[in-house]
Short mmCIF file of C-alpha atoms and ligand atoms in Angstrom, two decimals:
data_model
loop_
_atom_site.label_atom_id
_atom_site.label_comp_id
_atom_site.label_asym_id
_atom_site.label_seq_id
_atom_site.Cartn_x
_atom_site.Cartn_y
_atom_site.Cartn_z
CA MET K 149 14.11 -9.94 -1.21
CA ASN K 150 12.57 -13.28 -0.76
CA GLY K 151 13.99 -14.32 2.62
CA LYS K 152 14.57 -12.16 5.29
CA LYS K 153 12.72 -9.25 6.22
CA LEU K 154 14.46 -5.84 5.93
CA ASN K 155 15.07 -3.36 8.93
CA ARG K 156 15.50 0.29 8.98
CA TRP K 157 19.34 0.23 8.95
CA GLU K 158 19.43 -1.88 5.81
CA LEU K 159 16.67 0.49 4.14
CA GLN K 160 19.19 3.35 5.15
CA LYS K 161 22.29 1.22 3.82
CA MET K 162 20.62 0.88 0.68
CA LYS K 163 20.21 4.81 0.27
CA ASP K 164 23.62 5.21 1.25
CA SER K 165 24.98 2.75 -1.17
CA ASN K 166 22.59 4.23 -3.94
CA GLU K 167 20.61 1.21 -4.17
CA LYS K 168 17.00 1.68 -5.10
CA ALA K 169 14.28 0.51 -2.71
CA VAL K 170 11.17 -0.91 -4.64
CA TRP K 171 7.81 -0.99 -2.67
CA ILE K 172 4.22 -1.35 -3.65
CA THR K 173 0.79 -1.21 -1.82
CA ALA K 174 -1.09 -4.55 -1.12
CA TYR K 175 -4.19 -4.65 0.90
CA ASP K 176 -5.17 -8.26 0.89
CA TYR K 177 -3.55 -11.58 1.74
CA TRP K 178 -2.85 -12.69 -2.16
CA ASN K 179 -1.53 -9.33 -3.17
CA ALA K 180 0.83 -9.36 -0.45
CA SER K 181 2.04 -12.91 -0.90
CA PHE K 182 2.57 -11.81 -4.59
CA ALA K 183 4.30 -8.69 -3.71
CA GLN K 184 6.68 -10.57 -1.48
CA LYS K 185 7.13 -13.33 -4.10
CA ALA K 186 8.17 -10.60 -6.60
CA GLY K 187 10.83 -9.34 -4.14
CA MET K 188 9.42 -6.25 -2.99
CA ASP K 189 11.61 -4.44 -0.28
CA MET K 190 8.59 -3.09 1.33
CA ILE K 191 4.45 -3.20 1.37
CA LEU K 192 2.53 -0.27 1.97
CA VAL K 193 -1.01 -0.76 3.15
CA GLY K 194 -2.14 2.44 1.84
CA ASP K 195 -5.65 4.13 2.81
CA SER K 196 -5.85 4.14 -0.91
CA LEU K 197 -7.71 0.89 -0.01
CA GLY K 198 -10.81 3.21 0.19
CA MET K 199 -10.48 3.28 -3.57
CA CYS K 200 -9.12 0.64 -4.55
CA VAL K 201 -10.84 -1.92 -2.32
CA TYR K 202 -13.95 -0.27 -1.16
CA GLY K 203 -14.93 1.94 -4.13
CA TYR K 204 -14.83 5.12 -2.11
CA GLU K 205 -13.91 8.34 -4.18
CA GLY K 206 -11.17 9.45 -2.15
CA THR K 207 -9.25 8.23 1.37
CA ILE K 208 -11.50 10.23 3.69
CA PRO K 209 -13.79 7.81 4.88
CA VAL K 210 -11.58 5.06 5.66
CA THR K 211 -11.53 4.02 9.19
CA MET K 212 -8.70 2.37 11.73
CA ASP K 213 -10.62 -0.78 11.82
CA GLN K 214 -10.49 -1.25 8.12
CA CYS K 215 -6.90 -0.40 7.94
CA ILE K 216 -6.02 -2.90 10.67
CA TYR K 217 -8.27 -5.71 9.32
CA HIS K 218 -6.18 -5.36 5.76
CA CYS K 219 -2.90 -4.87 7.63
CA GLU K 220 -3.78 -8.07 9.46
CA ALA K 221 -4.40 -9.94 6.03
CA VAL K 222 -1.07 -8.51 4.35
CA ARG K 223 1.05 -9.60 7.37
CA ARG K 224 -0.50 -12.86 7.04
CA GLY K 225 0.25 -12.88 3.22
CA ALA K 226 4.28 -11.34 3.52
CA LYS K 227 5.66 -12.55 6.74
CA ASN K 228 9.14 -11.78 5.35
CA THR K 229 8.42 -8.05 4.22
CA PHE K 230 8.64 -4.82 5.63
CA ILE K 231 5.31 -3.48 6.17
CA ILE K 232 3.87 -0.09 6.50
CA GLY K 233 0.55 0.72 7.93
CA ASP K 234 -1.09 4.21 6.53
CA MET K 235 -2.68 6.16 9.17
CA PRO K 236 -6.39 7.04 8.14
CA PHE K 237 -7.64 10.56 8.26
CA LEU K 238 -8.34 11.63 11.78
CA SER K 239 -6.38 8.86 13.31
CA TYR K 240 -3.47 11.36 13.99
CA GLN K 241 -4.43 14.82 13.55
CA VAL K 242 -7.15 15.07 16.50
CA SER K 243 -4.53 14.89 19.21
CA ILE K 244 -0.84 13.74 20.10
CA GLU K 245 -2.30 11.03 22.46
CA GLY K 246 -4.71 9.53 19.85
CA ALA K 247 -1.79 9.47 17.52
CA VAL K 248 0.47 7.66 19.56
CA LEU K 249 -2.46 5.12 20.38
CA ASN K 250 -3.55 4.52 16.74
CA ALA K 251 0.01 4.12 15.95
CA GLY K 252 0.33 1.47 18.33
CA ARG K 253 -2.65 -0.34 17.25
CA PHE K 254 -1.14 -0.97 14.19
CA HIS K 255 1.54 -2.47 15.63
CA LYS K 256 -0.24 -4.32 18.52
CA GLU K 257 -3.08 -5.59 16.57
CA ALA K 258 -1.79 -6.13 12.99
CA GLY K 259 2.13 -6.66 13.40
CA VAL K 260 3.20 -4.00 11.17
CA ASP K 261 6.85 -2.52 11.31
CA ALA K 262 6.20 1.15 10.73
CA ILE K 263 3.46 3.84 10.05
CA LYS K 264 3.19 6.41 7.63
CA LEU K 265 0.85 9.72 8.11
CA GLU K 266 0.50 12.53 5.74
CA GLY K 267 1.77 16.34 6.51
CA GLY K 268 4.79 18.36 7.14
CA LYS K 269 5.66 20.69 10.00
CA ARG K 270 1.78 20.55 11.36
CA VAL K 271 2.12 16.97 11.99
CA CYS K 272 5.89 17.21 13.87
CA PRO K 273 4.48 16.70 17.23
CA GLN K 274 2.85 13.39 16.29
CA ILE K 275 5.78 12.31 14.43
CA ARG K 276 7.98 12.99 17.60
CA ALA K 277 5.54 11.36 19.99
CA ILE K 278 5.25 8.08 17.95
CA CYS K 279 8.94 7.83 17.72
CA ASP K 280 9.27 8.27 21.38
CA GLY K 281 6.85 5.49 21.72
CA GLY K 282 9.38 3.37 20.25
CA MET K 283 7.89 3.21 16.64
CA LEU K 284 9.24 4.13 13.25
CA VAL K 285 7.50 6.59 11.53
CA MET K 286 7.67 7.44 7.63
CA GLY K 287 6.69 11.14 6.51
CA HIS K 288 4.45 12.06 3.58
CA ILE K 289 4.81 15.10 1.80
CA GLY K 290 3.54 16.79 -1.62
CA LEU K 291 0.26 15.42 -2.70
CA THR K 292 -1.11 14.48 0.45
CA PRO K 293 -4.70 12.85 -0.58
CA GLN K 294 -6.21 13.56 3.01
CA SER K 295 -5.86 17.06 2.57
CA SER K 296 -6.92 17.22 -1.23
CA GLY K 297 -9.84 19.73 -0.48
CA GLN K 298 -6.98 22.10 1.10
CA LEU K 299 -4.82 21.53 -1.91
CA GLY K 300 -7.63 22.04 -4.26
CA GLY K 301 -7.80 18.33 -5.65
CA PHE K 302 -5.45 15.42 -6.47
CA LYS K 303 -2.94 18.11 -7.99
CA ALA K 304 1.23 17.96 -8.56
CA GLN K 305 2.55 20.10 -5.53
CA GLY K 306 5.81 21.93 -5.07
CA ARG K 307 5.83 23.55 -8.66
CA THR K 308 6.88 27.09 -7.85
CA ALA K 309 9.92 28.24 -5.77
CA ASP K 310 7.98 29.19 -2.83
CA ALA K 311 6.12 25.94 -2.59
CA ALA K 312 8.98 23.82 -3.17
CA TYR K 313 11.04 25.70 -0.50
CA GLU K 314 7.86 25.21 1.95
CA LEU K 315 8.21 21.35 0.98
CA ILE K 316 12.08 21.22 1.69
CA GLU K 317 11.53 22.81 4.93
CA ASP K 318 8.75 20.20 6.00
CA ALA K 319 11.17 17.46 4.73
CA LYS K 320 14.02 18.75 7.03
CA ALA K 321 11.68 19.31 10.28
CA ILE K 322 10.17 15.53 9.52
CA GLN K 323 13.57 14.18 9.56
CA GLU K 324 14.57 16.26 12.68
CA GLU K 325 11.64 14.95 14.59
CA GLY K 326 12.76 11.38 14.24
CA ALA K 327 11.42 9.97 11.29
CA PHE K 328 12.94 7.06 9.52
CA ALA K 329 12.12 7.68 6.02
CA LEU K 330 9.92 10.16 3.90
CA LEU K 331 7.90 9.62 1.12
CA VAL K 332 7.35 12.47 -1.61
CA GLU K 333 4.34 12.38 -3.84
CA ALA K 334 3.16 14.12 -7.17
CA VAL K 335 6.37 16.49 -7.20
CA PRO K 336 8.67 17.50 -9.80
CA PRO K 337 11.88 15.44 -10.10
CA GLU K 338 14.15 18.31 -9.44
CA VAL K 339 12.48 19.28 -5.79
CA CYS K 340 12.45 15.66 -4.83
CA ASN K 341 16.15 15.26 -5.68
CA ILE K 342 16.91 18.48 -3.72
CA ILE K 343 15.17 16.88 -0.94
CA ARG K 344 16.65 13.25 -1.50
CA LYS K 345 20.29 15.46 -1.23
CA THR K 346 19.19 17.43 1.58
CA LEU K 347 17.97 14.44 3.77
CA THR K 348 20.36 11.73 5.39
CA ILE K 349 17.29 9.40 5.60
CA PRO K 350 15.74 7.67 2.49
CA VAL K 351 13.45 9.60 0.55
CA TYR K 352 10.94 7.77 -1.97
CA SER K 353 9.14 8.71 -4.74
CA ILE K 354 5.64 8.12 -6.12
CA GLY K 355 5.33 10.52 -8.98
CA ALA K 356 8.09 12.55 -7.93
CA GLY K 357 10.80 11.38 -10.57
CA ILE K 358 13.49 8.89 -10.90
CA ASP K 359 16.17 10.60 -8.58
CA ALA K 360 14.93 9.18 -5.18
CA ASP K 361 15.86 6.60 -3.12
CA GLY K 362 13.22 4.46 -4.18
CA GLN K 363 9.79 4.18 -5.98
CA LEU K 364 6.31 3.15 -4.53
CA MET K 365 3.42 2.41 -6.86
CA ILE K 366 -0.36 1.17 -6.12
CA SER K 367 -0.65 -2.32 -6.81
CA SER K 368 -4.19 -1.94 -8.29
CA ASP K 369 -2.26 0.46 -10.63
CA VAL K 370 0.63 -1.78 -11.68
CA ALA K 371 -1.65 -4.77 -12.31
CA GLY K 372 -4.24 -2.50 -14.24
CA VAL K 373 -7.16 -3.31 -12.05
CA PHE K 374 -7.97 0.15 -10.88
CA GLN K 375 -10.06 1.52 -13.81
CA ALA K 376 -11.68 5.14 -12.44
CA PHE K 377 -8.94 7.08 -13.22
CA THR K 378 -5.06 6.83 -14.10
CA PRO K 379 -2.65 9.32 -12.58
CA LYS K 380 0.28 10.70 -14.98
CA PHE K 381 2.82 9.09 -12.81
CA VAL K 382 1.22 5.58 -13.21
CA LYS K 383 2.62 3.02 -15.73
CA LYS K 384 0.63 -0.03 -15.95
CA TYR K 385 2.25 -3.38 -16.35
CA ALA K 386 -0.44 -5.73 -16.99
CA ASN K 387 -4.16 -5.33 -17.68
CA LEU K 388 -5.94 -7.95 -15.03
CA ALA K 389 -9.13 -5.80 -15.34
CA ASP K 390 -9.83 -6.57 -18.85
CA GLN K 391 -8.25 -10.23 -17.99
CA THR K 392 -10.62 -10.68 -15.27
CA ILE K 393 -13.79 -9.57 -17.25
CA GLU K 394 -12.71 -11.92 -20.16
CA ALA K 395 -12.50 -14.66 -17.74
CA PHE K 396 -15.65 -14.14 -15.77
CA SER K 397 -17.31 -13.84 -19.43
CA ALA K 398 -15.84 -17.07 -20.49
CA TYR K 399 -17.23 -19.00 -17.54
CA LYS K 400 -21.03 -17.46 -17.96
CA GLN K 401 -20.90 -18.65 -21.52
CA ASP K 402 -19.62 -21.95 -20.88
CA VAL K 403 -22.37 -22.20 -18.06
CA LYS K 404 -25.14 -21.06 -20.47
CA LYS K 405 -23.89 -23.28 -23.13
CA GLY K 406 -23.58 -26.48 -21.36
CA LYS K 407 -19.79 -26.83 -21.44
CA PHE K 408 -19.08 -26.32 -17.63
CA PRO K 409 -18.79 -28.23 -15.53
CA ALA K 410 -17.13 -30.96 -17.43
CA LEU K 411 -16.52 -34.56 -15.87
CA GLU K 412 -12.95 -33.59 -15.22
CA HIS K 413 -14.38 -30.87 -12.93
CA THR K 414 -16.69 -33.38 -10.81
CA TYR K 415 -16.14 -35.97 -8.07
CA LYS K 416 -16.45 -39.96 -8.70
CA MET K 417 -18.64 -41.94 -6.23
CA VAL K 418 -16.94 -44.96 -4.80
CA ASP K 419 -17.13 -48.00 -7.19
CA GLY K 420 -20.16 -49.68 -6.49
CA GLU K 421 -22.04 -47.30 -4.44
CA LEU K 422 -24.17 -45.76 -7.00
CA GLU K 423 -25.86 -49.31 -7.59
CA LYS K 424 -26.33 -49.62 -4.10
CA LEU K 425 -27.96 -46.36 -3.67
CA ILE K 426 -30.28 -47.11 -6.51
CA THR K 427 -31.29 -50.34 -4.85
CA LYS K 428 -31.95 -48.39 -1.59
CA LEU K 429 -33.86 -45.87 -3.26
CA LYS K 430 -36.61 -48.40 -5.14
O1 LIG C 769 -2.63 5.34 0.59
C1 LIG C 769 -1.71 5.08 -0.17
O2 LIG C 769 -1.54 4.37 -1.00
C2 LIG C 769 -0.67 6.15 -0.29
C3 LIG C 769 0.06 6.25 -1.71
C4 LIG C 769 -0.96 7.04 -2.33
C5 LIG C 769 1.15 7.19 -1.30
O3 LIG C 769 -0.35 6.77 0.66
#
């Protein structure tokens, strides 16, 4: 999709006709423009920017202002792509009013098309209120990084019958409250498939197998930029970290050896002006 921005009904139609949606995270202008050029159906400005851009160990320190700045840059880079702003920790958990106001900031200040928030039944009042405010909400269940402390770390979820049942109940509640789509993270494929078949709204996977209505990946993982750790569900399609280090090292070597800048990297003086300057300096 390079031309026209998709809307929720077109995303719904894709699910209904078994066409997979493909989306990726982006945090800046350049990667957003690359994502749009590659034809991504959606872009998530994830709070994973905490790790991928700021070098935090998790998503907890990420603020609303940081998310807004990055959404603004992504919007400038991908004007024709459906953009989802990710609500950071404490931007929706504290109060329903706060959740609506912060969801509204994403729309008013950064021009996103939808917001995403983490959690099941316990965030349903917020989902309902944001939808009642006229905004589109995507749910996010399974491994929800903002509550990784409660989950005992960044671990796969829904691996027992009881845990899977709870996820399915959460998914139903999220749809019931008006969410237009749901993201399922780090859950066995069988469980994601049951959720996809149970819900009428699109159900997307990150680390939840192939039987979903589409796939999300983190751009820094796909491009091979993020080096701190690699989750099991990641496939790297490039190794930009090594290529970038090689490029920086080659530049350093060229400067040290007097090979850069060469003449072709410099500007010429206007004809005759150098002689005039030398005369003037005498
Ligand atoms: O912040 C993010 O990129 C996310 C994904 C991990 C799903 O929420």
